[in-house]
């Protein structure tokens, strides 16, 4: 049973003096040109989210470290034994190696976080279910731009919708995290706010998706709402951003709409079905709204009780 793989890889990287994932992968290729150690999976291995399944990776690892022990021992050994073995083999101090490995991991993690943040910068065409009762069952399209800016992650988002009542523009910080991507935008000079809880970004980052939460803008009553949203990355900014957007016709094709933005798709009907299922193809499907009357009934009960005991 393989154990402590992430820590062992970090110690190996520190011992070899490899600065990046590419450098570490190059060390494995140096002992086996056809090694099963690859960059894509190495990220998960170093983060402790997965471990190599191929025995050949451990065999190559033993060669990289020039150990007398076989690859199986690297996989199964406890961390103190592994550390002691590589320190003895290469004549290095254990405490110094562990300190160097920790520092190197922190530096690499910061570099990776910054690289992921930069990869998000760009323009996106956004599609979600309309919250307004006057456009029930329709999709609304908006545009999202992510730019470098102040803050921990250095990213700022601007989200726009072209509504019948005028342009709705909201902006705010973008927060990438390991288990999600979060965007919180607010209207300048207004009280509208939207919060996006999205799947973590992946490479090459062609699309983002998840949930959008806020309050319906056009309607007789304020209703807390949520819906699924898809954000398709564009090669170029949305042309005429200030005018682009609005509600799609009930039978409108997202693939056709994207084609007008330069995203040509080979099988548009299949893509429309795929996106339709995700967004909620049954009309109200994936729109979550609380009828005000339901909340008021509860509010009436508890308000009366509160007032009865006030003072």
PDB file of N, CA, C and O in Angstrom, residues 11 26 32 57 65 79 94 105 121 138 148 164 188 225 239 258-259 263 267 278 282 287 296 311:
ATOM      1  N   UNK A  11      10.305  15.739  -0.919  1.00  0.00           N
ATOM      2  CA  UNK A  11      11.668  15.509  -0.450  1.00  0.00           C
ATOM      3  C   UNK A  11      12.593  15.174  -1.621  1.00  0.00           C
ATOM      4  O   UNK A  11      13.744  15.622  -1.675  1.00  0.00           O
ATOM      5  N   UNK A  26      11.505  15.804 -15.785  1.00  0.00           N
ATOM      6  CA  UNK A  26      12.705  15.608 -16.603  1.00  0.00           C
ATOM      7  C   UNK A  26      13.671  14.633 -15.933  1.00  0.00           C
ATOM      8  O   UNK A  26      14.348  13.846 -16.607  1.00  0.00           O
ATOM      9  N   UNK A  32      14.350   6.990 -17.644  1.00  0.00           N
ATOM     10  CA  UNK A  32      13.470   6.188 -18.500  1.00  0.00           C
ATOM     11  C   UNK A  32      12.709   7.123 -19.436  1.00  0.00           C
ATOM     12  O   UNK A  32      11.799   7.832 -18.993  1.00  0.00           O
ATOM     13  N   UNK A  57       6.417   3.613 -12.178  1.00  0.00           N
ATOM     14  CA  UNK A  57       6.755   4.939 -11.648  1.00  0.00           C
ATOM     15  C   UNK A  57       7.665   4.797 -10.433  1.00  0.00           C
ATOM     16  O   UNK A  57       8.674   5.511 -10.297  1.00  0.00           O
ATOM     17  N   UNK A  65      16.682   8.233  -7.517  1.00  0.00           N
ATOM     18  CA  UNK A  65      17.322   8.458  -6.220  1.00  0.00           C
ATOM     19  C   UNK A  65      18.573   7.597  -6.021  1.00  0.00           C
ATOM     20  O   UNK A  65      19.262   7.733  -5.013  1.00  0.00           O
ATOM     21  N   UNK A  79       7.426   7.395   6.264  1.00  0.00           N
ATOM     22  CA  UNK A  79       8.142   8.613   5.889  1.00  0.00           C
ATOM     23  C   UNK A  79       9.506   8.741   6.572  1.00  0.00           C
ATOM     24  O   UNK A  79      10.493   9.096   5.906  1.00  0.00           O
ATOM     25  N   UNK A  94      19.169  15.551   7.427  1.00  0.00           N
ATOM     26  CA  UNK A  94      17.723  15.338   7.362  1.00  0.00           C
ATOM     27  C   UNK A  94      16.948  16.624   7.644  1.00  0.00           C
ATOM     28  O   UNK A  94      16.011  16.973   6.927  1.00  0.00           O
ATOM     29  N   UNK A 105       8.136  23.760  -1.452  1.00  0.00           N
ATOM     30  CA  UNK A 105       6.717  23.483  -1.718  1.00  0.00           C
ATOM     31  C   UNK A 105       5.888  24.754  -1.598  1.00  0.00           C
ATOM     32  O   UNK A 105       4.991  25.004  -2.403  1.00  0.00           O
ATOM     33  N   UNK A 121      -7.757  35.129 -16.620  1.00  0.00           N
ATOM     34  CA  UNK A 121      -7.959  36.443 -17.235  1.00  0.00           C
ATOM     35  C   UNK A 121      -8.484  36.280 -18.658  1.00  0.00           C
ATOM     36  O   UNK A 121      -7.949  35.511 -19.446  1.00  0.00           O
ATOM     37  N   UNK A 138     -37.050  31.337 -20.109  1.00  0.00           N
ATOM     38  CA  UNK A 138     -36.071  31.795 -21.094  1.00  0.00           C
ATOM     39  C   UNK A 138     -34.673  31.834 -20.478  1.00  0.00           C
ATOM     40  O   UNK A 138     -34.509  31.813 -19.251  1.00  0.00           O
ATOM     41  N   UNK A 148      -6.598  41.401 -14.266  1.00  0.00           N
ATOM     42  CA  UNK A 148      -5.675  41.478 -13.148  1.00  0.00           C
ATOM     43  C   UNK A 148      -5.995  42.701 -12.319  1.00  0.00           C
ATOM     44  O   UNK A 148      -6.382  43.745 -12.849  1.00  0.00           O
ATOM     45  N   UNK A 164     -34.050  45.045 -20.313  1.00  0.00           N
ATOM     46  CA  UNK A 164     -34.976  46.024 -20.886  1.00  0.00           C
ATOM     47  C   UNK A 164     -34.971  47.350 -20.123  1.00  0.00           C
ATOM     48  O   UNK A 164     -35.316  48.391 -20.673  1.00  0.00           O
ATOM     49  N   UNK A 188     -22.213  49.248  -8.822  1.00  0.00           N
ATOM     50  CA  UNK A 188     -21.736  50.548  -8.359  1.00  0.00           C
ATOM     51  C   UNK A 188     -22.912  51.529  -8.355  1.00  0.00           C
ATOM     52  O   UNK A 188     -23.592  51.701  -9.360  1.00  0.00           O
ATOM     53  N   UNK A 225     -32.780  34.173  -5.271  1.00  0.00           N
ATOM     54  CA  UNK A 225     -32.820  33.239  -6.404  1.00  0.00           C
ATOM     55  C   UNK A 225     -31.455  32.619  -6.644  1.00  0.00           C
ATOM     56  O   UNK A 225     -30.422  33.180  -6.289  1.00  0.00           O
ATOM     57  N   UNK A 239     -17.928  41.589 -28.719  1.00  0.00           N
ATOM     58  CA  UNK A 239     -18.063  42.837 -29.490  1.00  0.00           C
ATOM     59  C   UNK A 239     -19.296  43.611 -29.043  1.00  0.00           C
ATOM     60  O   UNK A 239     -20.354  43.040 -28.808  1.00  0.00           O
ATOM     61  N   UNK A 258     -23.168  31.329 -29.887  1.00  0.00           N
ATOM     62  CA  UNK A 258     -21.717  31.272 -29.690  1.00  0.00           C
ATOM     63  C   UNK A 258     -20.965  31.399 -31.009  1.00  0.00           C
ATOM     64  O   UNK A 258     -19.879  31.981 -31.075  1.00  0.00           O
ATOM     65  N   UNK A 259     -21.555  30.850 -32.081  1.00  0.00           N
ATOM     66  CA  UNK A 259     -20.914  30.951 -33.397  1.00  0.00           C
ATOM     67  C   UNK A 259     -20.747  32.404 -33.805  1.00  0.00           C
ATOM     68  O   UNK A 259     -19.753  32.783 -34.438  1.00  0.00           O
ATOM     69  N   UNK A 263     -17.084  31.220 -31.736  1.00  0.00           N
ATOM     70  CA  UNK A 263     -16.930  29.864 -31.200  1.00  0.00           C
ATOM     71  C   UNK A 263     -17.703  28.916 -32.119  1.00  0.00           C
ATOM     72  O   UNK A 263     -18.880  28.616 -31.890  1.00  0.00           O
ATOM     73  N   UNK A 267     -20.899  20.139 -33.994  1.00  0.00           N
ATOM     74  CA  UNK A 267     -22.212  19.500 -33.855  1.00  0.00           C
ATOM     75  C   UNK A 267     -23.106  20.380 -32.980  1.00  0.00           C
ATOM     76  O   UNK A 267     -23.300  20.098 -31.784  1.00  0.00           O
ATOM     77  N   UNK A 278     -27.680  20.876 -18.843  1.00  0.00           N
ATOM     78  CA  UNK A 278     -26.958  21.465 -17.715  1.00  0.00           C
ATOM     79  C   UNK A 278     -27.729  22.635 -17.108  1.00  0.00           C
ATOM     80  O   UNK A 278     -27.852  22.767 -15.888  1.00  0.00           O
ATOM     81  N   UNK A 282     -36.088  21.946 -18.706  1.00  0.00           N
ATOM     82  CA  UNK A 282     -37.542  21.862 -18.523  1.00  0.00           C
ATOM     83  C   UNK A 282     -38.156  23.189 -18.076  1.00  0.00           C
ATOM     84  O   UNK A 282     -39.033  23.253 -17.229  1.00  0.00           O
ATOM     85  N   UNK A 287     -34.060  26.847 -11.896  1.00  0.00           N
ATOM     86  CA  UNK A 287     -34.207  28.128 -11.228  1.00  0.00           C
ATOM     87  C   UNK A 287     -34.738  27.873  -9.833  1.00  0.00           C
ATOM     88  O   UNK A 287     -35.794  27.264  -9.665  1.00  0.00           O
ATOM     89  N   UNK A 296     -43.454  34.602   4.167  1.00  0.00           N
ATOM     90  CA  UNK A 296     -44.271  35.492   4.987  1.00  0.00           C
ATOM     91  C   UNK A 296     -45.107  34.711   6.002  1.00  0.00           C
ATOM     92  O   UNK A 296     -45.358  35.176   7.120  1.00  0.00           O
ATOM     93  N   UNK A 311     -40.274  42.749  25.808  1.00  0.00           N
ATOM     94  CA  UNK A 311     -40.410  43.513  27.046  1.00  0.00           C
ATOM     95  C   UNK A 311     -41.272  42.797  28.062  1.00  0.00           C
ATOM     96  O   UNK A 311     -41.530  43.343  29.124  1.00  0.00           O
TER      97      UNK A 311
END
